[in-house]
């Protein structure tokens, strides 16, 4: 199973999300149990759902995204519709939740 697409900065993220009809950004912390759970569950559904883009940002490496969306805990999943922020989901969820 392939990895999810990592973003390296806020600018990198904006470039990747603006062209997507529907996109998700998982803000996670590498090595944290809940973050690993959320990452693995998103990987499971990524190819099952058409016309979505799934991106991830590791807060240990990317520090300029989460403050812009008021994210204070990881894992947090941000939803974007036509490049615009839509909603926030916190924690790890089962694959069929997504």
XYZ file of C-alpha atoms in Angstrom:
98
model
C 0.000 0.000 0.000
C 1.441 3.366 -0.960
C 1.940 6.283 1.380
C -0.362 9.279 1.426
C 0.847 12.483 -0.247
C 2.929 14.524 2.205
C 2.897 18.300 2.074
C 5.999 20.212 3.108
C 4.576 23.665 3.859
C 1.432 25.779 3.776
C 2.306 26.981 0.248
C 2.848 23.403 -0.937
C -0.511 22.449 0.572
C -2.378 25.370 -1.065
C -0.966 24.448 -4.481
C -2.195 20.868 -4.090
C -5.627 21.623 -2.623
C -6.848 24.450 -4.878
C -7.255 22.228 -7.932
C -9.173 19.505 -6.075
C -12.956 19.276 -6.026
C -12.776 17.581 -2.630
C -9.643 17.226 -0.514
C -8.656 16.161 2.967
C -5.601 17.133 4.966
C -4.618 14.949 7.901
C -2.503 16.802 10.408
C -0.724 14.111 12.385
C 2.224 13.491 14.687
C 4.539 10.715 13.577
C 4.780 7.933 16.171
C 1.668 8.918 18.146
C -0.825 6.038 18.462
C -3.973 7.985 17.468
C -2.145 9.637 14.567
C -0.899 6.281 13.278
C -4.457 4.938 13.514
C -5.893 7.882 11.523
C -3.108 7.685 8.903
C -3.558 3.939 8.351
C -7.363 4.197 8.133
C -7.145 7.003 5.559
C -4.715 4.907 3.512
C -7.279 2.102 3.459
C -10.022 4.258 1.933
C -7.968 6.588 -0.287
C -8.264 4.493 -3.439
C -11.841 3.392 -2.768
C -13.290 6.896 -2.991
C -13.043 8.582 -6.379
C -12.398 12.283 -7.030
C -10.814 13.112 -3.690
C -7.295 14.144 -2.814
C -5.846 12.975 0.507
C -2.877 14.920 1.841
C -0.982 14.649 5.114
C 1.188 16.992 7.164
C 3.441 15.774 9.965
C 3.451 18.487 12.667
C 7.001 17.489 13.594
C 8.127 18.719 10.155
C 5.439 21.134 8.932
C 4.666 23.891 11.406
C 2.950 26.562 9.321
C -0.374 24.858 8.485
C -2.063 23.978 11.772
C -2.048 27.533 13.219
C -3.902 28.833 10.137
C -6.843 26.493 10.854
C -6.803 26.615 14.665
C -5.620 23.021 15.005
C -4.282 22.332 18.500
C -4.225 18.521 18.579
C -3.226 15.673 16.321
C -4.664 13.839 14.550
C -7.021 16.336 12.958
C -8.569 15.933 9.528
C -9.479 19.089 7.600
C -11.977 18.889 4.743
C -11.825 21.216 1.721
C -14.430 21.586 -1.020
C -13.308 23.360 -4.213
C -10.200 24.582 -2.379
C -12.184 26.161 0.475
C -11.995 24.963 4.084
C -15.190 23.121 5.022
C -14.899 21.304 8.367
C -12.673 19.663 10.964
C -12.730 16.103 12.296
C -10.575 15.237 15.313
C -9.162 11.877 16.313
C -8.999 8.470 14.676
C -12.073 7.034 12.966
C -12.861 3.695 11.344
C -12.367 3.613 7.544
C -16.107 3.493 6.798
C -16.603 6.690 8.835
C -14.872 8.597 6.043
